[in-house]
PDB file of N, CA and C in Angstrom:
ATOM      1  N   MET A  24      -5.718  -3.176 -23.059  1.00  0.00           N
ATOM      2  CA  MET A  24      -5.458  -4.268 -22.179  1.00  0.00           C
ATOM      3  C   MET A  24      -5.766  -4.132 -20.908  1.00  0.00           C
ATOM      4  N   PRO A  25      -6.851  -5.195 -20.322  1.00  0.00           N
ATOM      5  CA  PRO A  25      -7.171  -5.238 -19.056  1.00  0.00           C
ATOM      6  C   PRO A  25      -6.229  -5.179 -18.027  1.00  0.00           C
ATOM      7  N   VAL A  26      -6.628  -4.839 -16.903  1.00  0.00           N
ATOM      8  CA  VAL A  26      -5.460  -5.047 -15.723  1.00  0.00           C
ATOM      9  C   VAL A  26      -5.936  -6.471 -15.305  1.00  0.00           C
ATOM     10  N   PRO A  27      -4.852  -7.262 -14.841  1.00  0.00           N
ATOM     11  CA  PRO A  27      -4.996  -8.719 -14.286  1.00  0.00           C
ATOM     12  C   PRO A  27      -5.534  -8.454 -12.926  1.00  0.00           C
ATOM     13  N   ALA A  28      -6.532  -9.560 -12.555  1.00  0.00           N
ATOM     14  CA  ALA A  28      -7.149  -9.401 -11.293  1.00  0.00           C
ATOM     15  C   ALA A  28      -6.030  -9.704 -10.056  1.00  0.00           C
ATOM     16  N   HIS A  29      -4.940 -10.013 -10.249  1.00  0.00           N
ATOM     17  CA  HIS A  29      -4.035 -10.143  -8.944  1.00  0.00           C
ATOM     18  C   HIS A  29      -3.602  -8.635  -8.675  1.00  0.00           C
ATOM     19  N   TYR A  30      -3.460  -7.786  -9.832  1.00  0.00           N
ATOM     20  CA  TYR A  30      -2.898  -6.515  -9.653  1.00  0.00           C
ATOM     21  C   TYR A  30      -4.111  -5.570  -8.904  1.00  0.00           C
ATOM     22  N   ILE A  31      -5.214  -6.149  -9.357  1.00  0.00           N
ATOM     23  CA  ILE A  31      -6.618  -5.233  -8.806  1.00  0.00           C
ATOM     24  C   ILE A  31      -6.504  -5.479  -7.211  1.00  0.00           C
ATOM     25  N   PHE A  32      -6.330  -7.047  -7.070  1.00  0.00           N
ATOM     26  CA  PHE A  32      -6.362  -7.150  -5.474  1.00  0.00           C
ATOM     27  C   PHE A  32      -5.254  -6.740  -4.829  1.00  0.00           C
ATOM     28  N   LEU A  33      -4.186  -6.678  -5.515  1.00  0.00           N
ATOM     29  CA  LEU A  33      -2.915  -5.933  -4.666  1.00  0.00           C
ATOM     30  C   LEU A  33      -3.195  -4.456  -4.532  1.00  0.00           C
ATOM     31  N   LEU A  34      -3.772  -3.750  -5.412  1.00  0.00           N
ATOM     32  CA  LEU A  34      -4.291  -2.433  -5.173  1.00  0.00           C
ATOM     33  C   LEU A  34      -5.396  -2.109  -4.005  1.00  0.00           C
ATOM     34  N   LEU A  35      -6.188  -2.934  -4.150  1.00  0.00           N
ATOM     35  CA  LEU A  35      -7.292  -3.099  -3.025  1.00  0.00           C
ATOM     36  C   LEU A  35      -6.620  -3.238  -1.662  1.00  0.00           C
ATOM     37  N   ALA A  36      -5.786  -4.218  -1.645  1.00  0.00           N
ATOM     38  CA  ALA A  36      -4.842  -4.254  -0.282  1.00  0.00           C
ATOM     39  C   ALA A  36      -3.999  -3.186  -0.266  1.00  0.00           C
ATOM     40  N   ILE A  37      -3.475  -2.512  -0.988  1.00  0.00           N
ATOM     41  CA  ILE A  37      -2.649  -1.296  -0.708  1.00  0.00           C
ATOM     42  C   ILE A  37      -3.533  -0.086   0.069  1.00  0.00           C
ATOM     43  N   VAL A  38      -4.703  -0.033  -0.884  1.00  0.00           N
ATOM     44  CA  VAL A  38      -5.588   1.088  -0.459  1.00  0.00           C
ATOM     45  C   VAL A  38      -6.188   0.764   1.089  1.00  0.00           C
ATOM     46  N   CYS A  39      -6.453  -0.440   1.385  1.00  0.00           N
ATOM     47  CA  CYS A  39      -7.063  -0.803   2.608  1.00  0.00           C
ATOM     48  C   CYS A  39      -5.798  -0.344   3.699  1.00  0.00           C
ATOM     49  N   GLU A  40      -4.564  -0.904   3.388  1.00  0.00           N
ATOM     50  CA  GLU A  40      -3.590  -0.541   4.523  1.00  0.00           C
ATOM     51  C   GLU A  40      -3.109   0.883   4.561  1.00  0.00           C
ATOM     52  N   VAL A  41      -3.221   1.667   3.310  1.00  0.00           N
ATOM     53  CA  VAL A  41      -3.207   3.117   3.483  1.00  0.00           C
ATOM     54  C   VAL A  41      -4.300   3.691   4.434  1.00  0.00           C
ATOM     55  N   ILE A  42      -5.541   3.215   4.349  1.00  0.00           N
ATOM     56  CA  ILE A  42      -6.705   3.807   5.074  1.00  0.00           C
ATOM     57  C   ILE A  42      -6.362   3.116   6.476  1.00  0.00           C
ATOM     58  N   GLY A  43      -6.013   2.185   6.576  1.00  0.00           N
ATOM     59  CA  GLY A  43      -5.865   1.662   8.219  1.00  0.00           C
ATOM     60  C   GLY A  43      -4.304   2.566   8.732  1.00  0.00           C
ATOM     61  N   THR A  44      -3.510   2.878   8.168  1.00  0.00           N
ATOM     62  CA  THR A  44      -2.529   3.450   8.680  1.00  0.00           C
ATOM     63  C   THR A  44      -2.888   4.959   8.978  1.00  0.00           C
ATOM     64  N   THR A  45      -3.530   5.486   8.183  1.00  0.00           N
ATOM     65  CA  THR A  45      -4.050   6.823   8.357  1.00  0.00           C
ATOM     66  C   THR A  45      -5.080   6.822   9.317  1.00  0.00           C
ATOM     67  N   ALA A  46      -5.884   5.684   9.387  1.00  0.00           N
ATOM     68  CA  ALA A  46      -6.633   5.777  10.862  1.00  0.00           C
ATOM     69  C   ALA A  46      -6.032   5.777  12.068  1.00  0.00           C
ATOM     70  N   MET A  47      -4.882   4.843  11.985  1.00  0.00           N
ATOM     71  CA  MET A  47      -4.125   4.496  13.163  1.00  0.00           C
ATOM     72  C   MET A  47      -3.410   5.785  13.541  1.00  0.00           C
ATOM     73  N   ALA A  48      -3.042   6.824  12.879  1.00  0.00           N
ATOM     74  CA  ALA A  48      -2.721   8.072  13.224  1.00  0.00           C
ATOM     75  C   ALA A  48      -3.773   8.670  14.038  1.00  0.00           C
ATOM     76  N   ALA A  49      -5.011   8.802  13.524  1.00  0.00           N
ATOM     77  CA  ALA A  49      -6.128   9.318  14.131  1.00  0.00           C
ATOM     78  C   ALA A  49      -6.771   8.685  15.353  1.00  0.00           C
ATOM     79  N   SER A  50      -6.413   7.258  15.569  1.00  0.00           N
ATOM     80  CA  SER A  50      -6.754   6.661  16.625  1.00  0.00           C
ATOM     81  C   SER A  50      -6.038   7.129  18.110  1.00  0.00           C
ATOM     82  N   GLN A  51      -5.192   7.966  18.079  1.00  0.00           N
ATOM     83  CA  GLN A  51      -4.426   8.423  19.069  1.00  0.00           C
ATOM     84  C   GLN A  51      -4.051   7.082  20.088  1.00  0.00           C
ATOM     85  N   GLN A  52      -3.371   6.200  19.735  1.00  0.00           N
ATOM     86  CA  GLN A  52      -2.961   5.065  20.307  1.00  0.00           C
ATOM     87  C   GLN A  52      -4.063   4.050  20.634  1.00  0.00           C
ATOM     88  N   PHE A  53      -4.987   4.106  19.745  1.00  0.00           N
ATOM     89  CA  PHE A  53      -6.334   3.255  20.030  1.00  0.00           C
ATOM     90  C   PHE A  53      -7.031   3.872  21.149  1.00  0.00           C
ATOM     91  N   THR A  54      -6.997   4.938  21.552  1.00  0.00           N
ATOM     92  CA  THR A  54      -7.929   5.512  22.407  1.00  0.00           C
ATOM     93  C   THR A  54      -9.091   6.055  21.820  1.00  0.00           C
ATOM     94  N   ARG A  55      -9.190   6.372  20.493  1.00  0.00           N
ATOM     95  CA  ARG A  55     -10.491   6.613  19.857  1.00  0.00           C
ATOM     96  C   ARG A  55     -11.172   5.644  19.288  1.00  0.00           C
ATOM     97  N   ILE A  56     -12.255   4.971  19.531  1.00  0.00           N
ATOM     98  CA  ILE A  56     -12.868   3.826  19.091  1.00  0.00           C
ATOM     99  C   ILE A  56     -13.006   3.536  17.629  1.00  0.00           C
ATOM    100  N   ILE A  57     -13.965   4.664  17.279  1.00  0.00           N
ATOM    101  CA  ILE A  57     -14.208   4.825  15.775  1.00  0.00           C
ATOM    102  C   ILE A  57     -12.815   4.519  14.733  1.00  0.00           C
ATOM    103  N   PRO A  58     -11.681   5.429  15.000  1.00  0.00           N
ATOM    104  CA  PRO A  58     -10.391   4.976  14.092  1.00  0.00           C
ATOM    105  C   PRO A  58      -9.847   3.811  14.583  1.00  0.00           C
ATOM    106  N   ALA A  59     -10.163   3.419  15.680  1.00  0.00           N
ATOM    107  CA  ALA A  59      -9.327   2.059  16.000  1.00  0.00           C
ATOM    108  C   ALA A  59     -10.183   0.894  15.241  1.00  0.00           C
ATOM    109  N   ILE A  60     -11.498   0.896  15.242  1.00  0.00           N
ATOM    110  CA  ILE A  60     -12.158  -0.070  14.595  1.00  0.00           C
ATOM    111  C   ILE A  60     -11.864  -0.006  13.009  1.00  0.00           C
ATOM    112  N   ILE A  61     -11.820   1.076  12.646  1.00  0.00           N
ATOM    113  CA  ILE A  61     -11.320   1.214  10.900  1.00  0.00           C
ATOM    114  C   ILE A  61      -9.877   0.658  10.835  1.00  0.00           C
ATOM    115  N   VAL A  62      -9.026   0.780  11.664  1.00  0.00           N
ATOM    116  CA  VAL A  62      -7.680   0.235  11.636  1.00  0.00           C
ATOM    117  C   VAL A  62      -7.775  -1.338  11.690  1.00  0.00           C
ATOM    118  N   VAL A  63      -8.418  -1.986  12.194  1.00  0.00           N
ATOM    119  CA  VAL A  63      -8.731  -3.363  12.455  1.00  0.00           C
ATOM    120  C   VAL A  63      -9.532  -3.774  11.056  1.00  0.00           C
ATOM    121  N   VAL A  64     -10.424  -3.174  10.871  1.00  0.00           N
ATOM    122  CA  VAL A  64     -11.045  -3.685   9.699  1.00  0.00           C
ATOM    123  C   VAL A  64     -10.281  -3.376   8.249  1.00  0.00           C
ATOM    124  N   SER A  65      -9.614  -2.272   8.511  1.00  0.00           N
ATOM    125  CA  SER A  65      -9.052  -1.940   6.957  1.00  0.00           C
ATOM    126  C   SER A  65      -7.628  -3.046   6.849  1.00  0.00           C
ATOM    127  N   TYR A  66      -6.806  -3.369   8.196  1.00  0.00           N
ATOM    128  CA  TYR A  66      -5.781  -4.239   7.931  1.00  0.00           C
ATOM    129  C   TYR A  66      -6.584  -5.757   7.554  1.00  0.00           C
ATOM    130  N   GLY A  67      -7.436  -6.147   8.061  1.00  0.00           N
ATOM    131  CA  GLY A  67      -8.197  -7.216   7.919  1.00  0.00           C
ATOM    132  C   GLY A  67      -8.237  -7.388   6.231  1.00  0.00           C
ATOM    133  N   LEU A  68      -9.196  -6.315   5.764  1.00  0.00           N
ATOM    134  CA  LEU A  68      -9.296  -6.209   4.443  1.00  0.00           C
ATOM    135  C   LEU A  68      -7.956  -6.638   3.702  1.00  0.00           C
ATOM    136  N   ALA A  69      -7.073  -5.473   3.960  1.00  0.00           N
ATOM    137  CA  ALA A  69      -5.777  -5.479   3.098  1.00  0.00           C
ATOM    138  C   ALA A  69      -5.212  -6.853   3.145  1.00  0.00           C
ATOM    139  N   PHE A  70      -5.117  -7.605   4.307  1.00  0.00           N
ATOM    140  CA  PHE A  70      -4.355  -9.005   4.249  1.00  0.00           C
ATOM    141  C   PHE A  70      -5.305  -9.945   3.299  1.00  0.00           C
ATOM    142  N   TYR A  71      -6.687  -9.840   3.490  1.00  0.00           N
ATOM    143  CA  TYR A  71      -7.684 -10.697   2.822  1.00  0.00           C
ATOM    144  C   TYR A  71      -7.339 -10.408   1.239  1.00  0.00           C
ATOM    145  N   PHE A  72      -7.442  -9.273   0.866  1.00  0.00           N
ATOM    146  CA  PHE A  72      -6.984  -8.792  -0.611  1.00  0.00           C
ATOM    147  C   PHE A  72      -5.637  -9.363  -1.102  1.00  0.00           C
ATOM    148  N   LEU A  73      -4.642  -9.164  -0.126  1.00  0.00           N
ATOM    149  CA  LEU A  73      -3.183  -9.561  -0.469  1.00  0.00           C
ATOM    150  C   LEU A  73      -3.274 -11.053  -0.815  1.00  0.00           C
ATOM    151  N   SER A  74      -4.048 -11.926  -0.014  1.00  0.00           N
ATOM    152  CA  SER A  74      -3.960 -13.369  -0.109  1.00  0.00           C
ATOM    153  C   SER A  74      -4.666 -13.827  -1.408  1.00  0.00           C
ATOM    154  N   PHE A  75      -5.386 -12.889  -2.246  1.00  0.00           N
ATOM    155  CA  PHE A  75      -5.816 -13.329  -3.499  1.00  0.00           C
ATOM    156  C   PHE A  75      -4.784 -12.748  -4.636  1.00  0.00           C
ATOM    157  N   SER A  76      -3.752 -11.666  -4.460  1.00  0.00           N
ATOM    158  CA  SER A  76      -2.843 -11.306  -5.296  1.00  0.00           C
ATOM    159  C   SER A  76      -1.747 -12.533  -5.226  1.00  0.00           C
ATOM    160  N   LEU A  77      -1.512 -13.224  -3.941  1.00  0.00           N
ATOM    161  CA  LEU A  77      -0.206 -14.266  -3.753  1.00  0.00           C
ATOM    162  C   LEU A  77      -0.722 -15.507  -4.641  1.00  0.00           C
ATOM    163  N   LYS A  78      -1.830 -15.594  -5.107  1.00  0.00           N
ATOM    164  CA  LYS A  78      -2.133 -16.692  -6.163  1.00  0.00           C
ATOM    165  C   LYS A  78      -1.406 -16.862  -7.238  1.00  0.00           C
ATOM    166  N   VAL A  79      -0.960 -15.532  -7.664  1.00  0.00           N
ATOM    167  CA  VAL A  79      -0.226 -15.434  -8.845  1.00  0.00           C
ATOM    168  C   VAL A  79       1.092 -14.931  -8.630  1.00  0.00           C
ATOM    169  N   LEU A  80       1.324 -13.732  -7.733  1.00  0.00           N
ATOM    170  CA  LEU A  80       2.358 -12.876  -7.562  1.00  0.00           C
ATOM    171  C   LEU A  80       3.226 -13.723  -6.445  1.00  0.00           C
ATOM    172  N   PRO A  81       4.585 -13.815  -6.570  1.00  0.00           N
ATOM    173  CA  PRO A  81       5.641 -14.282  -5.694  1.00  0.00           C
ATOM    174  C   PRO A  81       5.326 -13.163  -4.582  1.00  0.00           C
ATOM    175  N   VAL A  82       5.604 -13.768  -3.240  1.00  0.00           N
ATOM    176  CA  VAL A  82       5.160 -12.978  -2.035  1.00  0.00           C
ATOM    177  C   VAL A  82       6.274 -11.750  -1.852  1.00  0.00           C
ATOM    178  N   GLY A  83       7.483 -12.155  -2.258  1.00  0.00           N
ATOM    179  CA  GLY A  83       8.501 -10.904  -2.566  1.00  0.00           C
ATOM    180  C   GLY A  83       7.926  -9.676  -3.071  1.00  0.00           C
ATOM    181  N   ILE A  84       7.634 -10.075  -4.612  1.00  0.00           N
ATOM    182  CA  ILE A  84       7.089  -8.949  -5.466  1.00  0.00           C
ATOM    183  C   ILE A  84       5.985  -8.300  -4.953  1.00  0.00           C
ATOM    184  N   ALA A  85       5.140  -9.136  -4.433  1.00  0.00           N
ATOM    185  CA  ALA A  85       3.714  -8.455  -4.089  1.00  0.00           C
ATOM    186  C   ALA A  85       4.010  -7.672  -2.956  1.00  0.00           C
ATOM    187  N   TYR A  86       5.069  -7.983  -1.945  1.00  0.00           N
ATOM    188  CA  TYR A  86       5.208  -7.155  -0.956  1.00  0.00           C
ATOM    189  C   TYR A  86       6.194  -5.928  -1.011  1.00  0.00           C
ATOM    190  N   ALA A  87       6.984  -6.142  -2.193  1.00  0.00           N
ATOM    191  CA  ALA A  87       7.771  -4.859  -2.856  1.00  0.00           C
ATOM    192  C   ALA A  87       6.839  -3.906  -3.246  1.00  0.00           C
ATOM    193  N   ILE A  88       6.009  -4.186  -4.051  1.00  0.00           N
ATOM    194  CA  ILE A  88       4.935  -3.359  -4.602  1.00  0.00           C
ATOM    195  C   ILE A  88       4.110  -2.889  -3.465  1.00  0.00           C
ATOM    196  N   TRP A  89       3.557  -3.542  -2.633  1.00  0.00           N
ATOM    197  CA  TRP A  89       2.749  -3.058  -1.484  1.00  0.00           C
ATOM    198  C   TRP A  89       3.436  -2.000  -0.529  1.00  0.00           C
ATOM    199  N   SER A  90       4.726  -2.330  -0.129  1.00  0.00           N
ATOM    200  CA  SER A  90       5.189  -1.366   0.816  1.00  0.00           C
ATOM    201  C   SER A  90       5.840  -0.141   0.095  1.00  0.00           C
ATOM    202  N   GLY A  91       6.293  -0.317  -1.192  1.00  0.00           N
ATOM    203  CA  GLY A  91       6.814   0.920  -1.903  1.00  0.00           C
ATOM    204  C   GLY A  91       5.583   1.805  -2.190  1.00  0.00           C
ATOM    205  N   LEU A  92       4.369   1.545  -2.775  1.00  0.00           N
ATOM    206  CA  LEU A  92       3.435   2.245  -2.993  1.00  0.00           C
ATOM    207  C   LEU A  92       2.660   2.805  -1.545  1.00  0.00           C
ATOM    208  N   GLY A  93       2.749   1.753  -0.646  1.00  0.00           N
ATOM    209  CA  GLY A  93       2.077   2.415   0.612  1.00  0.00           C
ATOM    210  C   GLY A  93       2.947   3.425   1.116  1.00  0.00           C
ATOM    211  N   ILE A  94       4.263   3.282   1.172  1.00  0.00           N
ATOM    212  CA  ILE A  94       5.157   4.369   1.705  1.00  0.00           C
ATOM    213  C   ILE A  94       4.729   5.610   1.046  1.00  0.00           C
ATOM    214  N   VAL A  95       4.757   5.615  -0.193  1.00  0.00           N
ATOM    215  CA  VAL A  95       4.366   6.998  -0.962  1.00  0.00           C
ATOM    216  C   VAL A  95       2.959   7.273  -0.778  1.00  0.00           C
ATOM    217  N   LEU A  96       2.265   6.533  -0.758  1.00  0.00           N
ATOM    218  CA  LEU A  96       0.795   7.034  -0.362  1.00  0.00           C
ATOM    219  C   LEU A  96       0.470   7.711   0.929  1.00  0.00           C
ATOM    220  N   ILE A  97       0.926   7.174   1.980  1.00  0.00           N
ATOM    221  CA  ILE A  97       1.074   7.508   3.215  1.00  0.00           C
ATOM    222  C   ILE A  97       1.864   8.807   3.468  1.00  0.00           C
ATOM    223  N   SER A  98       3.040   9.077   2.829  1.00  0.00           N
ATOM    224  CA  SER A  98       3.715  10.187   2.673  1.00  0.00           C
ATOM    225  C   SER A  98       2.955  11.254   2.024  1.00  0.00           C
ATOM    226  N   LEU A  99       2.174  10.984   1.036  1.00  0.00           N
ATOM    227  CA  LEU A  99       1.376  12.028   0.402  1.00  0.00           C
ATOM    228  C   LEU A  99       0.210  12.343   1.278  1.00  0.00           C
ATOM    229  N   ILE A 100      -0.588  11.446   1.951  1.00  0.00           N
ATOM    230  CA  ILE A 100      -1.297  11.793   2.774  1.00  0.00           C
ATOM    231  C   ILE A 100      -1.017  12.566   3.856  1.00  0.00           C
ATOM    232  N   GLY A 101       0.182  12.289   4.488  1.00  0.00           N
ATOM    233  CA  GLY A 101       0.868  13.405   5.505  1.00  0.00           C
ATOM    234  C   GLY A 101       0.998  14.621   5.131  1.00  0.00           C
ATOM    235  N   LEU A 102       1.650  14.774   3.986  1.00  0.00           N
ATOM    236  CA  LEU A 102       1.757  15.995   3.317  1.00  0.00           C
ATOM    237  C   LEU A 102       0.437  16.779   3.214  1.00  0.00           C
ATOM    238  N   VAL A 103      -0.225  16.102   2.406  1.00  0.00           N
ATOM    239  CA  VAL A 103      -1.699  16.927   2.245  1.00  0.00           C
ATOM    240  C   VAL A 103      -2.687  17.192   3.169  1.00  0.00           C
ATOM    241  N   VAL A 104      -2.860  16.000   4.048  1.00  0.00           N
ATOM    242  CA  VAL A 104      -3.876  16.131   4.889  1.00  0.00           C
ATOM    243  C   VAL A 104      -3.372  16.487   6.202  1.00  0.00           C
ATOM    244  N   MET A 105      -2.302  15.970   6.583  1.00  0.00           N
ATOM    245  CA  MET A 105      -1.913  16.353   7.974  1.00  0.00           C
ATOM    246  C   MET A 105      -0.659  17.359   8.021  1.00  0.00           C
ATOM    247  N   GLY A 106      -0.367  17.956   6.927  1.00  0.00           N
ATOM    248  CA  GLY A 106       0.530  19.024   6.779  1.00  0.00           C
ATOM    249  C   GLY A 106       1.974  18.838   7.239  1.00  0.00           C
ATOM    250  N   GLN A 107       2.243  17.393   7.153  1.00  0.00           N
ATOM    251  CA  GLN A 107       3.569  17.009   7.518  1.00  0.00           C
ATOM    252  C   GLN A 107       4.549  17.432   6.203  1.00  0.00           C
ATOM    253  N   LYS A 108       5.781  17.697   6.591  1.00  0.00           N
ATOM    254  CA  LYS A 108       6.584  18.219   5.510  1.00  0.00           C
ATOM    255  C   LYS A 108       7.641  17.065   4.954  1.00  0.00           C
ATOM    256  N   LEU A 109       8.090  17.285   3.757  1.00  0.00           N
ATOM    257  CA  LEU A 109       8.999  16.583   3.225  1.00  0.00           C
ATOM    258  C   LEU A 109       9.983  16.879   2.679  1.00  0.00           C
ATOM    259  N   ASP A 110      11.315  16.593   3.409  1.00  0.00           N
ATOM    260  CA  ASP A 110      12.484  17.331   2.792  1.00  0.00           C
ATOM    261  C   ASP A 110      13.005  16.522   1.327  1.00  0.00           C
ATOM    262  N   LEU A 111      14.055  17.182   0.998  1.00  0.00           N
ATOM    263  CA  LEU A 111      14.569  16.696  -0.447  1.00  0.00           C
ATOM    264  C   LEU A 111      15.129  15.265  -0.292  1.00  0.00           C
ATOM    265  N   ALA A 112      15.580  14.956   0.621  1.00  0.00           N
ATOM    266  CA  ALA A 112      15.816  13.508   0.700  1.00  0.00           C
ATOM    267  C   ALA A 112      14.907  12.525   0.779  1.00  0.00           C
ATOM    268  N   ALA A 113      13.764  12.882   1.191  1.00  0.00           N
ATOM    269  CA  ALA A 113      12.355  12.204   1.517  1.00  0.00           C
ATOM    270  C   ALA A 113      11.922  12.063  -0.002  1.00  0.00           C
ATOM    271  N   VAL A 114      12.036  13.173  -0.623  1.00  0.00           N
ATOM    272  CA  VAL A 114      11.230  13.143  -1.958  1.00  0.00           C
ATOM    273  C   VAL A 114      12.111  12.297  -2.925  1.00  0.00           C
ATOM    274  N   ILE A 115      13.404  12.415  -2.830  1.00  0.00           N
ATOM    275  CA  ILE A 115      14.331  11.655  -3.597  1.00  0.00           C
ATOM    276  C   ILE A 115      14.081  10.082  -3.337  1.00  0.00           C
ATOM    277  N   GLY A 116      14.186   9.653  -2.052  1.00  0.00           N
ATOM    278  CA  GLY A 116      13.965   8.179  -1.608  1.00  0.00           C
ATOM    279  C   GLY A 116      12.930   7.759  -2.111  1.00  0.00           C
ATOM    280  N   MET A 117      11.658   8.505  -2.095  1.00  0.00           N
ATOM    281  CA  MET A 117      10.399   8.177  -2.429  1.00  0.00           C
ATOM    282  C   MET A 117      10.112   8.050  -3.919  1.00  0.00           C
ATOM    283  N   SER A 118      10.977   8.907  -4.851  1.00  0.00           N
ATOM    284  CA  SER A 118      11.186   8.621  -6.139  1.00  0.00           C
ATOM    285  C   SER A 118      12.056   7.308  -6.651  1.00  0.00           C
ATOM    286  N   LEU A 119      12.765   7.095  -5.736  1.00  0.00           N
ATOM    287  CA  LEU A 119      13.510   5.869  -5.942  1.00  0.00           C
ATOM    288  C   LEU A 119      12.628   4.575  -5.517  1.00  0.00           C
ATOM    289  N   ILE A 120      11.720   4.718  -4.750  1.00  0.00           N
ATOM    290  CA  ILE A 120      10.911   3.771  -4.314  1.00  0.00           C
ATOM    291  C   ILE A 120      10.059   3.628  -5.664  1.00  0.00           C
ATOM    292  N   ILE A 121       9.564   4.450  -6.248  1.00  0.00           N
ATOM    293  CA  ILE A 121       8.435   4.588  -7.420  1.00  0.00           C
ATOM    294  C   ILE A 121       9.122   3.914  -8.471  1.00  0.00           C
ATOM    295  N   ALA A 122      10.309   4.351  -8.637  1.00  0.00           N
ATOM    296  CA  ALA A 122      11.268   3.443 -10.081  1.00  0.00           C
ATOM    297  C   ALA A 122      11.557   2.048  -9.650  1.00  0.00           C
ATOM    298  N   GLY A 123      11.698   1.779  -8.290  1.00  0.00           N
ATOM    299  CA  GLY A 123      11.796   0.365  -8.138  1.00  0.00           C
ATOM    300  C   GLY A 123      10.502  -0.596  -8.415  1.00  0.00           C
ATOM    301  N   VAL A 124       9.462   0.077  -7.811  1.00  0.00           N
ATOM    302  CA  VAL A 124       8.044  -0.453  -8.329  1.00  0.00           C
ATOM    303  C   VAL A 124       7.968  -0.464  -9.878  1.00  0.00           C
ATOM    304  N   LEU A 125       8.283   0.211 -10.578  1.00  0.00           N
ATOM    305  CA  LEU A 125       8.315   0.430 -11.988  1.00  0.00           C
ATOM    306  C   LEU A 125       9.062  -0.620 -12.737  1.00  0.00           C
ATOM    307  N   VAL A 126      10.421  -0.711 -12.299  1.00  0.00           N
ATOM    308  CA  VAL A 126      11.364  -1.646 -12.675  1.00  0.00           C
ATOM    309  C   VAL A 126      10.527  -3.150 -12.550  1.00  0.00           C
ATOM    310  N   ILE A 127      10.222  -3.265 -11.557  1.00  0.00           N
ATOM    311  CA  ILE A 127       9.704  -4.595 -10.996  1.00  0.00           C
ATOM    312  C   ILE A 127       8.518  -5.151 -11.938  1.00  0.00           C
ATOM    313  N   HIS A 128       7.650  -4.098 -12.047  1.00  0.00           N
ATOM    314  CA  HIS A 128       6.251  -4.156 -12.943  1.00  0.00           C
ATOM    315  C   HIS A 128       6.589  -4.314 -14.467  1.00  0.00           C
ATOM    316  N   LEU A 129       7.685  -3.444 -14.977  1.00  0.00           N
ATOM    317  CA  LEU A 129       7.709  -3.304 -16.301  1.00  0.00           C
ATOM    318  C   LEU A 129       8.702  -4.567 -16.779  1.00  0.00           C
ATOM    319  N   PHE A 130       9.805  -5.029 -16.063  1.00  0.00           N
ATOM    320  CA  PHE A 130      10.961  -5.837 -16.290  1.00  0.00           C
ATOM    321  C   PHE A 130      11.034  -6.961 -15.889  1.00  0.00           C
ATOM    322  N   SER A 131      10.160  -7.392 -14.570  1.00  0.00           N
ATOM    323  CA  SER A 131      10.643  -8.386 -13.903  1.00  0.00           C
ATOM    324  C   SER A 131       9.686  -9.743 -14.617  1.00  0.00           C
ATOM    325  N   LYS A 132      10.387 -10.783 -14.748  1.00  0.00           N
ATOM    326  CA  LYS A 132       9.647 -12.049 -15.358  1.00  0.00           C
ATOM    327  C   LYS A 132       8.971 -12.673 -14.278  1.00  0.00           C
ATOM    328  N   THR A 133       9.179 -12.384 -12.979  1.00  0.00           N
ATOM    329  CA  THR A 133       8.567 -13.055 -11.807  1.00  0.00           C
ATOM    330  C   THR A 133       7.275 -12.379 -11.430  1.00  0.00           C
ATOM    331  N   ALA A 134       7.030 -11.217 -11.733  1.00  0.00           N
ATOM    332  CA  ALA A 134       5.873 -10.263 -11.565  1.00  0.00           C
ATOM    333  C   ALA A 134       4.544 -10.571 -11.960  1.00  0.00           C
ATOM    334  N   GLY A 135       4.365 -11.665 -12.605  1.00  0.00           N
ATOM    335  CA  GLY A 135       3.032 -12.416 -12.737  1.00  0.00           C
ATOM    336  C   GLY A 135       2.321 -11.661 -13.879  1.00  0.00           C
ATOM    337  N   HIS A 136       2.977 -11.279 -15.014  1.00  0.00           N
ATOM    338  CA  HIS A 136       2.304 -10.669 -16.037  1.00  0.00           C
ATOM    339  C   HIS A 136       1.428 -11.591 -16.858  1.00  0.00           C
TER     340      HIS A 136
END
């Protein structure tokens, strides 16, 4: 079963947002030009792709998926790339976020299946 285009656009938006957020940390408060440019371009692309997913998905559903997966991906990048630590409460919280995204995707009639 092929993945619907609106979910592909939402995934692209999430990936661009994660790239932009990672670059924001590297920009050192926008004092480093290359990471700062990556932030601006990535966020621009993120909202561009998000706009396509909003043709089908309600904004609340799209934003819940975007923010949930974005939080988890940024936390994993922080853990693996930046050496940041996650305590048990953070891991449990992120597990609940993933569970929430799955519930929306699998059971919500408003999720644009």
